[in-house]
Coordinates of C-alpha atoms in Angstrom, one line a residue:
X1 CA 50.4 48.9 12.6
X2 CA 51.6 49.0 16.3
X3 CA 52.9 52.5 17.8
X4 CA 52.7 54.1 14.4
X5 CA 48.8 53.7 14.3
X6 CA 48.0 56.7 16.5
X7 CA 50.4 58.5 13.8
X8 CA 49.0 57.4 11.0
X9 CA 46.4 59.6 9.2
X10 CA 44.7 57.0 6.8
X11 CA 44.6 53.6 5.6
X12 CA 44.3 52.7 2.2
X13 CA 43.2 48.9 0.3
X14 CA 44.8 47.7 -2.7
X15 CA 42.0 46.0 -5.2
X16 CA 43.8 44.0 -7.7
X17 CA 41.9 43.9 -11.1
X18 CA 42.8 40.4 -11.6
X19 CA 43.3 37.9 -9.0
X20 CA 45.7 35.1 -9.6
X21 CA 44.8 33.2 -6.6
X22 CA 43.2 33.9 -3.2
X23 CA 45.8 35.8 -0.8
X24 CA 48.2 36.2 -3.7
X25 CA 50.5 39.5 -3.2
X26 CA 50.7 42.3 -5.2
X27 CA 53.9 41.8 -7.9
X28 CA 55.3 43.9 -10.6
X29 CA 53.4 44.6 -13.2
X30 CA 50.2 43.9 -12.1
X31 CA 47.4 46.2 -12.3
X32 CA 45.8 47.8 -8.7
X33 CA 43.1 50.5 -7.3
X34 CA 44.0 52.1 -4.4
X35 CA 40.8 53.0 -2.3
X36 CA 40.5 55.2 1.3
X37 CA 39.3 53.1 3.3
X38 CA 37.8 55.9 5.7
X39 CA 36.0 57.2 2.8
X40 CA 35.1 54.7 0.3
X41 CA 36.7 57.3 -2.7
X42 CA 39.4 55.8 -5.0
X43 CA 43.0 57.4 -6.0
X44 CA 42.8 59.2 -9.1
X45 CA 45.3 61.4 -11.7
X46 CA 43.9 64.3 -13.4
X47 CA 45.5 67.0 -15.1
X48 CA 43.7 70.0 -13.9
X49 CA 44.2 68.5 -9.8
X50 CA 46.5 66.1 -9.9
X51 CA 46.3 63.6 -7.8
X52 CA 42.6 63.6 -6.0
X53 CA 40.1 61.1 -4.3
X54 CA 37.1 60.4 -6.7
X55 CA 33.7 58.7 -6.0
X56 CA 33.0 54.5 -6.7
X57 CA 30.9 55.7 -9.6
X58 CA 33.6 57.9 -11.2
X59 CA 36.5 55.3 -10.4
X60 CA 35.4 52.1 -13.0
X61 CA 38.6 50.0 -14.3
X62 CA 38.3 51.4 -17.8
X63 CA 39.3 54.8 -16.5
X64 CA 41.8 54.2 -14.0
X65 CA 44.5 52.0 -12.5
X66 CA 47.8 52.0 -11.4
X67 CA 50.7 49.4 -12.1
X68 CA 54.4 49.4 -10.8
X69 CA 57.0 48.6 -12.3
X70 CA 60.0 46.9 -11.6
X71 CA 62.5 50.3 -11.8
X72 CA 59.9 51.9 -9.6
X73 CA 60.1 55.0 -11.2
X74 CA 57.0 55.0 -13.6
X75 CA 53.1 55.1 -12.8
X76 CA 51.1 54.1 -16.0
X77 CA 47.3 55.8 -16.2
X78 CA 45.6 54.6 -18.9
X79 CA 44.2 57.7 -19.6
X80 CA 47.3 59.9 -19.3
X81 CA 50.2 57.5 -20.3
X82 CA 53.2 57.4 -18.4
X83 CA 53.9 59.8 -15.7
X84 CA 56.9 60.5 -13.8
X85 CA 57.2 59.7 -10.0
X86 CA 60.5 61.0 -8.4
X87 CA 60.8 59.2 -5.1
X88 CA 63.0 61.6 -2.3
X89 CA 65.6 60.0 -0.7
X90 CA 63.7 61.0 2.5
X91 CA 60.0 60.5 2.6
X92 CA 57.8 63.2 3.2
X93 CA 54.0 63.2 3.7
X94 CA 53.0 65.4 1.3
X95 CA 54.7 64.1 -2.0
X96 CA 55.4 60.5 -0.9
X97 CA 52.8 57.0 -0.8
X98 CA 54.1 54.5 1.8
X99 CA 51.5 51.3 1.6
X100 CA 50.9 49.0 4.4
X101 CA 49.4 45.5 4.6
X102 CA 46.3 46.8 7.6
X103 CA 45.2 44.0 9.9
X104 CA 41.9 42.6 9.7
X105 CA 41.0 44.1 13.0
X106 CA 41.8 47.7 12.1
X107 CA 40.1 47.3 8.6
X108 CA 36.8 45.9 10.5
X109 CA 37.4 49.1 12.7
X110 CA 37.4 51.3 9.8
X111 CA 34.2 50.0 7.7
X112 CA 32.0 50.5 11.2
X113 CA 33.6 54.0 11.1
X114 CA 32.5 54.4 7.1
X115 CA 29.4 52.5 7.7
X116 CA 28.6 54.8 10.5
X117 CA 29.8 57.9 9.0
X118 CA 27.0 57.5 6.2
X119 CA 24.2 57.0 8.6
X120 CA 25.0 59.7 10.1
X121 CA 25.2 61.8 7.3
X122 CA 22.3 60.6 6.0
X123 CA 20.4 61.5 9.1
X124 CA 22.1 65.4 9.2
X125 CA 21.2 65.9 5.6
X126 CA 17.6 64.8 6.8
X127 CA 17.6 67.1 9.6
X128 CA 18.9 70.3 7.4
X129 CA 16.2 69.4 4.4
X130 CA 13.0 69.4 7.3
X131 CA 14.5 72.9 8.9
X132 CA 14.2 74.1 5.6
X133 CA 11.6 76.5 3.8
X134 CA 11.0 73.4 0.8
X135 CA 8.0 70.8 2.0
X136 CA 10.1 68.4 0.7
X137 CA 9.6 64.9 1.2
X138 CA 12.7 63.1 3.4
X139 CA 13.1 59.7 4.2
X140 CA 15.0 59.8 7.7
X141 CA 17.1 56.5 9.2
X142 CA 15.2 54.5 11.7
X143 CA 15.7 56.4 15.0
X144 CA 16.2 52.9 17.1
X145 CA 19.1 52.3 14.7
X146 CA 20.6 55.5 15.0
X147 CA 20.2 54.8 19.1
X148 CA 22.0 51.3 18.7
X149 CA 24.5 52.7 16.7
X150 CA 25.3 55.3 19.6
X151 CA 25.6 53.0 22.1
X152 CA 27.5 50.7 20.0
X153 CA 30.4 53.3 19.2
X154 CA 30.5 54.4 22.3
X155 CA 31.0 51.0 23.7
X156 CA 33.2 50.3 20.9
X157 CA 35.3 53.2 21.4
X158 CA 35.5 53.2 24.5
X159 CA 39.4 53.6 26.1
X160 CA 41.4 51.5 28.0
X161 CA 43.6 52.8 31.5
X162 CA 46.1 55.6 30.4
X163 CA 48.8 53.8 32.1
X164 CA 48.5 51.2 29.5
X165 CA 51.0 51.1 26.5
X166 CA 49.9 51.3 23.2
X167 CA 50.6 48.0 21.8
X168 CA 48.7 46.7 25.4
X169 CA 45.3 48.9 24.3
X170 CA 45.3 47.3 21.0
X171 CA 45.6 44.2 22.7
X172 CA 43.1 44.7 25.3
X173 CA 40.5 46.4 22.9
X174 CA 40.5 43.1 20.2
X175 CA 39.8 41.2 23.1
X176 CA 37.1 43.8 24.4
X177 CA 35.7 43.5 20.7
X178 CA 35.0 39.8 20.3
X179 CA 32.1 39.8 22.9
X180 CA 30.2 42.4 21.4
X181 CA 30.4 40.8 18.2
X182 CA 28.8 37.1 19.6
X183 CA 27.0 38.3 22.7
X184 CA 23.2 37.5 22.0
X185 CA 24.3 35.7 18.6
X186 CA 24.1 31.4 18.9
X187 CA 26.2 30.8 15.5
X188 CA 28.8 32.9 16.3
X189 CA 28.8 31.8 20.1
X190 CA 28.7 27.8 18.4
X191 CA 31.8 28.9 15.7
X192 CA 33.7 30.3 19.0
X193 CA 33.1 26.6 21.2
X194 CA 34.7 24.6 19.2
X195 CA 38.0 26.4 20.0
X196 CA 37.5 26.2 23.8
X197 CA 41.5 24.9 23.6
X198 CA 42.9 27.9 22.4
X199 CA 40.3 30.3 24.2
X200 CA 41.2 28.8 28.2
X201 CA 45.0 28.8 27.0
X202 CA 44.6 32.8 26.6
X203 CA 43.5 32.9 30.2
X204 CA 47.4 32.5 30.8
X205 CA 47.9 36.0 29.4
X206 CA 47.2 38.6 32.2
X207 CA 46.4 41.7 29.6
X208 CA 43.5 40.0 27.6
X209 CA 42.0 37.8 30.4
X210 CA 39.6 40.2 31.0
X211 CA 38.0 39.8 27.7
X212 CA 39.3 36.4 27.3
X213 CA 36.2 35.9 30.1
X214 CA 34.1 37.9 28.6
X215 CA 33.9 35.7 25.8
X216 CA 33.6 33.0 27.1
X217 CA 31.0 33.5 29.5
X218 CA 29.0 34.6 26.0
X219 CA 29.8 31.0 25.1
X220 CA 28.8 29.3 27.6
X221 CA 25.1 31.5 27.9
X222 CA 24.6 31.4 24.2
X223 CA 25.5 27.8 23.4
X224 CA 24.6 25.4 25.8
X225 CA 26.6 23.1 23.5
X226 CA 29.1 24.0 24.9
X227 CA 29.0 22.6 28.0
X228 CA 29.7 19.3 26.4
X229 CA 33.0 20.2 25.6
X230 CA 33.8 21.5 28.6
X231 CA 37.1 19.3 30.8
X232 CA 38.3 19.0 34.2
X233 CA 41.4 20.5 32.9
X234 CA 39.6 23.8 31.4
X235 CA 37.5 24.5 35.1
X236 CA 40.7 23.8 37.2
X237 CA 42.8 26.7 34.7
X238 CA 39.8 29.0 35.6
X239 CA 39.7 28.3 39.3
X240 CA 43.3 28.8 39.3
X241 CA 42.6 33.1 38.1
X242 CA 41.1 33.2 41.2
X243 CA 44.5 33.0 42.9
X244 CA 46.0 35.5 40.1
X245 CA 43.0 37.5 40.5
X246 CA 41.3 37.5 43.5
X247 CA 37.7 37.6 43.8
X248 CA 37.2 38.8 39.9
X249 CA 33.1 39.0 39.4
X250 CA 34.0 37.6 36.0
X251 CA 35.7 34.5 36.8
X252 CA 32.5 33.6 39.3
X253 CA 29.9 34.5 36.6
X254 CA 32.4 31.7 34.5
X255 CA 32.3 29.3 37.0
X256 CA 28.2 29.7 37.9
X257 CA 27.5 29.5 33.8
X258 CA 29.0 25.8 34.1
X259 CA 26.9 24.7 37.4
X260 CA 23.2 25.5 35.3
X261 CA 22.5 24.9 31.4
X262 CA 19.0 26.4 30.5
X263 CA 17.6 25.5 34.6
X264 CA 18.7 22.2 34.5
X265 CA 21.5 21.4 36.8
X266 CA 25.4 20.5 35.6
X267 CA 26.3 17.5 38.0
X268 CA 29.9 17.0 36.7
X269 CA 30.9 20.5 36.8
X270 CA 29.0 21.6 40.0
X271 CA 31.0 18.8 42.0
X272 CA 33.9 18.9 40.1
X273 CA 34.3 23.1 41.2
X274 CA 33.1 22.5 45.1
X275 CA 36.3 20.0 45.3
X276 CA 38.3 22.1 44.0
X277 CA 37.5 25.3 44.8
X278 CA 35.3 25.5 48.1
X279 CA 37.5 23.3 50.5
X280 CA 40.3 26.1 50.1
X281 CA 38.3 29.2 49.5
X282 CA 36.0 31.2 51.3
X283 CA 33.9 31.8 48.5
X284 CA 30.6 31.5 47.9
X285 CA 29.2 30.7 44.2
X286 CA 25.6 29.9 45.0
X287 CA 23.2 30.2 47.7
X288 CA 22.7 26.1 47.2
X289 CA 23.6 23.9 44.4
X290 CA 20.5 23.2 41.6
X291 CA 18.7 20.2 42.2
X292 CA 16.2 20.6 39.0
X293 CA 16.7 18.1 36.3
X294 CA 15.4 16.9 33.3
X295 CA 12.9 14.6 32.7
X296 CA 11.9 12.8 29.9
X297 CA 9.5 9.8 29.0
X298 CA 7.6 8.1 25.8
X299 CA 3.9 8.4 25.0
X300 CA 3.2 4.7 26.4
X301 CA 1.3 4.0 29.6
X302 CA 0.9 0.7 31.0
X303 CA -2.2 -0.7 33.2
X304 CA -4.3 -3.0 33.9
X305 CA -8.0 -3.2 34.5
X306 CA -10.3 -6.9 36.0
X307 CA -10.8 -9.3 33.1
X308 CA -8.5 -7.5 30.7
X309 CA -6.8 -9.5 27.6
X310 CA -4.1 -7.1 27.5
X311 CA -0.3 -8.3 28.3
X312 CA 0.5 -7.7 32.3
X313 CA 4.1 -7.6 32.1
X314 CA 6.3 -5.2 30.0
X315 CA 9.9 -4.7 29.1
X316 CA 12.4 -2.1 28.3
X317 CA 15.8 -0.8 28.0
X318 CA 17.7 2.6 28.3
X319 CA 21.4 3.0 26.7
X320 CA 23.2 5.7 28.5
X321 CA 25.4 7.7 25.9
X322 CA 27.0 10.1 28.3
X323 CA 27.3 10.5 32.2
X324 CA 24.6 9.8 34.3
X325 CA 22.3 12.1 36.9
X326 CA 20.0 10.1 39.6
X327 CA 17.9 13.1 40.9
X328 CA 14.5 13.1 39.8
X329 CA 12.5 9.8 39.1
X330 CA 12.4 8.5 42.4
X331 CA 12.0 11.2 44.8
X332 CA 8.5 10.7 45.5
X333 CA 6.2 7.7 46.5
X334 CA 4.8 7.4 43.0
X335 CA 8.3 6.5 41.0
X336 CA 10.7 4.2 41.3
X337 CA 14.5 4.0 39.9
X338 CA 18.0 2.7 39.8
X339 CA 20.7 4.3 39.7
X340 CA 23.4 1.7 39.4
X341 CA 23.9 1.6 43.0
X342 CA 20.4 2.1 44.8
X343 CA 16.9 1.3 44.4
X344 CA 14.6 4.9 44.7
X345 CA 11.3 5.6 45.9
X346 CA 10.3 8.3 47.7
X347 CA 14.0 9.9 48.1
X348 CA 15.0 6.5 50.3
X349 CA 17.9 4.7 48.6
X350 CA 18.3 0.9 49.0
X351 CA 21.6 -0.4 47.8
X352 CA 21.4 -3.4 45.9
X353 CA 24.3 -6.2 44.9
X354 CA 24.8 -6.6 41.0
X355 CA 27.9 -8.3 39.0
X356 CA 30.7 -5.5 38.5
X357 CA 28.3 -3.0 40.8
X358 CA 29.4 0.5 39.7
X359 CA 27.8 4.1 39.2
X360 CA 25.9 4.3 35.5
X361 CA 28.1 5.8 32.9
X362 CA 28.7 5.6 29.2
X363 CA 27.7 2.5 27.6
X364 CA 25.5 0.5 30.5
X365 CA 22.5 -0.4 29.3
X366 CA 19.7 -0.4 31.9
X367 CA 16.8 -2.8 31.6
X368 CA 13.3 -2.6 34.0
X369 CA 10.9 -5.4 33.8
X370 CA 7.3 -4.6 35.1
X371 CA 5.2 -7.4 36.2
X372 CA 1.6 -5.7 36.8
X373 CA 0.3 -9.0 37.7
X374 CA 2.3 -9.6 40.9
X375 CA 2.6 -6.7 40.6
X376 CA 6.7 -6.0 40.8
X377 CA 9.5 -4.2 39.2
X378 CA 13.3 -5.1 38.6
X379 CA 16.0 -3.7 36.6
X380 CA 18.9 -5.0 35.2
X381 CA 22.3 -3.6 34.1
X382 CA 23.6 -4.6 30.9
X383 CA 21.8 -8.0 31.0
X384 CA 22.7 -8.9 34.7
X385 CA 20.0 -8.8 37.1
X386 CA 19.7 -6.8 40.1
X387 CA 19.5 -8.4 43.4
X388 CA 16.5 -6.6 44.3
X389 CA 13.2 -5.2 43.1
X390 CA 10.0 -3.7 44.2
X391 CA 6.9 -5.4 45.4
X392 CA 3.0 -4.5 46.0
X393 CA 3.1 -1.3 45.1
X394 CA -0.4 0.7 44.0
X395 CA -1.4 -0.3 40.2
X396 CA -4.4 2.0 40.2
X397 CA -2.4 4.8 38.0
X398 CA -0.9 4.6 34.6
X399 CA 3.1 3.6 34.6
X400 CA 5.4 4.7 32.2
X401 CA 9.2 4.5 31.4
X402 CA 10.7 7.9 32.4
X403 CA 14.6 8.6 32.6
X404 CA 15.9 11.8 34.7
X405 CA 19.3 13.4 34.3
X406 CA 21.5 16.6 34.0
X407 CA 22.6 18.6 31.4
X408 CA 25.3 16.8 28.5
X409 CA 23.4 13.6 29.2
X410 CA 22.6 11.4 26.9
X411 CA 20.5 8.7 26.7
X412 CA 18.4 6.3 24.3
X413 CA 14.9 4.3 24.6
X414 CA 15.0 0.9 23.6
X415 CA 11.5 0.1 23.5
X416 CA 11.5 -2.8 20.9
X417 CA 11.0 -3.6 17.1
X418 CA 11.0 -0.5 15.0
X419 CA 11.3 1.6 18.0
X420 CA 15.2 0.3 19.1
X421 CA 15.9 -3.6 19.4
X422 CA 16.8 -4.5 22.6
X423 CA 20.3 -5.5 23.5
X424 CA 19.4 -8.1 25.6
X425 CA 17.0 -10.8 25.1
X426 CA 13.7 -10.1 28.1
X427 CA 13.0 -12.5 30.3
X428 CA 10.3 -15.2 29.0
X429 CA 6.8 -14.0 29.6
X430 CA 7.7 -10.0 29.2
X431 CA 6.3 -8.3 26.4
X432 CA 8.2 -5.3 24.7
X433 CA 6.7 -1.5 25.8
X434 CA 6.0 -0.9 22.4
X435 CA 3.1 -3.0 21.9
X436 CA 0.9 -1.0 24.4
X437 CA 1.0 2.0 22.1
X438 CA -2.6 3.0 20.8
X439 CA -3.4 2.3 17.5
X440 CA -2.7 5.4 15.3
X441 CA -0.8 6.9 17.7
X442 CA 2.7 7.9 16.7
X443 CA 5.4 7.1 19.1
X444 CA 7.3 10.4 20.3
X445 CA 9.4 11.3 23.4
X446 CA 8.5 14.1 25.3
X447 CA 9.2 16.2 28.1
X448 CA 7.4 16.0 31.6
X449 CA 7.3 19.5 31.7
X450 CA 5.4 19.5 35.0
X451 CA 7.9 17.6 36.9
X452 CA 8.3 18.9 40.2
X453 CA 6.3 20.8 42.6
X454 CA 7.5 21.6 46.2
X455 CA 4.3 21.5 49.1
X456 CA 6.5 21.9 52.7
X457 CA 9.6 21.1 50.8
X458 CA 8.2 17.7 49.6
X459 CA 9.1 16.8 45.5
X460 CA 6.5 15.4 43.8
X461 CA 8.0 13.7 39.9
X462 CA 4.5 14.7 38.3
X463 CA 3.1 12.2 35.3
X464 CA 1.3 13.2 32.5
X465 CA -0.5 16.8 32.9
X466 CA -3.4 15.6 31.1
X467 CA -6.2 13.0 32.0
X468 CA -6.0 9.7 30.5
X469 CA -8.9 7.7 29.8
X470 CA -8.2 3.7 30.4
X471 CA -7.6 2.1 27.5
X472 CA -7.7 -2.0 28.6
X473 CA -8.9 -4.3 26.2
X474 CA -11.7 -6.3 27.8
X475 CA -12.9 -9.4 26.2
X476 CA -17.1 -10.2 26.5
X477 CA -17.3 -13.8 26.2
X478 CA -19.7 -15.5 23.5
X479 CA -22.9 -17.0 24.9
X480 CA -22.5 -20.3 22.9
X481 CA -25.1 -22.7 25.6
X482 CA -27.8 -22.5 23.3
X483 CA -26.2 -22.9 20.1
X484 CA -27.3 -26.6 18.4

């Protein structure tokens, strides 16, 4: 439309009768309804008015249509036959048509204006009918809609700095749109991630990176999917804003969605924006970076009990799919973890030697042998051992496998047979995890909800919530002395 929208006074659709195929144009000789778009009434001839606007109901395709024709000096109406239109060498708004192909934008503008136009005519019919002397029975709009409709238009509506051209308010006002339309809505949010390209590419153009933010801090809020997707290159192009910029309040709410998905804490992204952002500016993001992570384990505890039968030494693996976080499991007396690098218990790392020693990523396979006998624990990395484990610790408790890490990790549970074959064959005498799950119970992973709890700053990695009873098989020998 460009400069000549602000001119124009209406915008009109043209409804084919017949569709050849989908985004065809209209050609010569084909048959067409024009409809206001502002209104919802269709074009009509009539030989008492002329031409007029008629209602939906009054406008069916047995009584009215239009075709052109190739000389462009004919209008056939079914009804009426051929009538003459003389075109003017110089158009004129009262006795000329000019049709325009509208943009989807401006014909999404104008059905909120119809659809609202309606509810509010609705609702002032509704309002004349009760001030009336008639007891007449009137079914009024629902008054919250009416409220969200106000504060949607005038939100919608709502103009850009006069200094602005025109063609830059259109601009800006599209991009102003798309927020509203997938704020608070997770499909739309998830359709709109999977162009994260194109969307951090747009942050190039000064007059829509306004909304251009906007929508993508909806993304990032609404669809924690997103975060997945997320690259080095898109967080350095929306550091850089801050040098175009300045201190936007936009481009920090951007940057602090990518630190935290749903409380749990981004690893990747927080250190990936303090080395590039807070070495060369004095600004601050967060009071402290988030130290909460998830943690997730199987329903299978191990123990041991005097005189049980059961098997003392267990075996399991855990195939990283994606990244790696080492905070959590660990940072109290009660847990123990590797990392790749260190050995953990009770927030004290001890570094360890291992073939090809590196920090976990995508594709190691982790393995922990527990010996409750000893009682010790070792790990492995992807079938190499570990050149260290942990020794006479406190087998009172239950154990269990449990696996910490940040958001866009994942991971997998080998815990033999059905439950994931392991990659790696266990060392002789170690029994797979499965086999201590109780008999009818179905095997599910599950979060430890209760995971943390500060007391003086001390972090506690909490176990089950619930009591266990002890569930060791004990055998009772058979007297057999006085058996003949």
């Amino acid at each position: 439309m460009g400069k000549g929208a602000s001119k124009a006074r209406s915008l009109w659709r043209l409804e084919p009768l017949r569709i050849g195929w989908s985004g065809s144009h209209i050609r010569y000789g084909q048959a067409f309804r024009l409809r206001h778009l502002s209104t919802g009434h269709y074009l009509a001839l009539t030989e008492e008015h002329g031409l007029v606007l008629q209602e939906r109901k009054k406008s069916d395709t047995n009584c009215l249509y239009i075709i052109i024709n190739l000389s462009c000096h004919v209008a056939t109406h079914k009804t009426f036959g051929k009538q003459k239109a003389c075109l003017h060498a110089e158009g004129h708004m009262d006795d000329g048509l000019t049709l325009q192909r509208c943009q989807h934008e401006e014909a999404r503008a104008v059905r909120i204006i119809r659809n609202t136009t309606v509810l509010f005519s609705h609702f002032i019919k509704g309002l004349d009918s009760i001030g009336g002397d008639k007891n007449v029975g009137v079914s009024l709009p629902n008054f919250d809609e009416v409220l969200q409709t106000l504060d949607d238009l005038i939100e919608y509506f709502k103009q850009p700095d006069s200094e602005l051209e025109h063609e830059e308010k259109q601009t800006l006002l599209r991009s102003l749109i798309k927020p509203s339309l997938i704020k608070g809505n997770r499909n739309n949010c998830t359709q709109f991630s999977r162009n994260l390209d194109w969307l951090v590419s747009k942050l190039e153009r000064l007059e829509s990176s306004s909304g251009i933010l906007e929508v993508l801090h909806c993304i990032l809020i609404e669809s924690p999917e997103a975060l997945n997707i997320i690259q080095r290159g898109h967080i350095k192009s929306i550091i850089s804003l801050l040098y175009k910029h300045g201190r936007n309040h936009k481009i920090l709410d951007v940057l602090c969605s990518l630190c935290v998905c749903n409380g749990v804490a981004v690893r990747a992204n927080q250190n990936l924006i303090c080395d590039h952002l807070l070495p060369k500016r004095d600004l601050l993001l967060q009071t402290r970076l988030v130290n909460d992570v998830q943690s997730m384990r199987p329903n299978i505890f191990l123990g041991v009990a005097e005189g049980s039968a059961q098997y003392k030494k267990w075996y399991f693996e855990l195939v990283i799919d994606q990244g790696w976080g080492g905070n959590g499991v660990g940072d109290d007396l009660y847990s123990y973890s590797f990392d790749g690098l260190y050995l953990w218990s009770g927030r004290i790392p001890r570094e360890v030697a291992s073939i090809n020693q590196h920090l976990l990523n995508s594709d190691d396979v982790v393995s922990c042998c527990l010996d409750l006998s000893a009682p010790s624990m070792s790990f492995r990395i992807n079938g190499q051992p570990v050149q260290g484990m942990f020794e006479d610790f406190n087998i009172d408790g239950f154990f269990f496998p449990v696996v910490s890490f940040s958001a866009g990790v994942k991971v997998r549970f080998l815990l033999g047979g059905r439950h994931g074959d392991f990659k790696f064959l266990p060392p002789a005498g170690y029994s797979p995890c499965y086999e201590a799950l109780l008999p009818k119970e179905k095997m599910r992973v599950e979060a430890v909800k209760e995971y943390k709890r500060d007391h003086g700053g001390v972090r506690d990695l909490l176990g089950t919530t619930q009591f266990l009873s002890q569930a060791s098989f004990i055998p009772t020998p058979v007297e057999t002395s006085q058996v003949i």
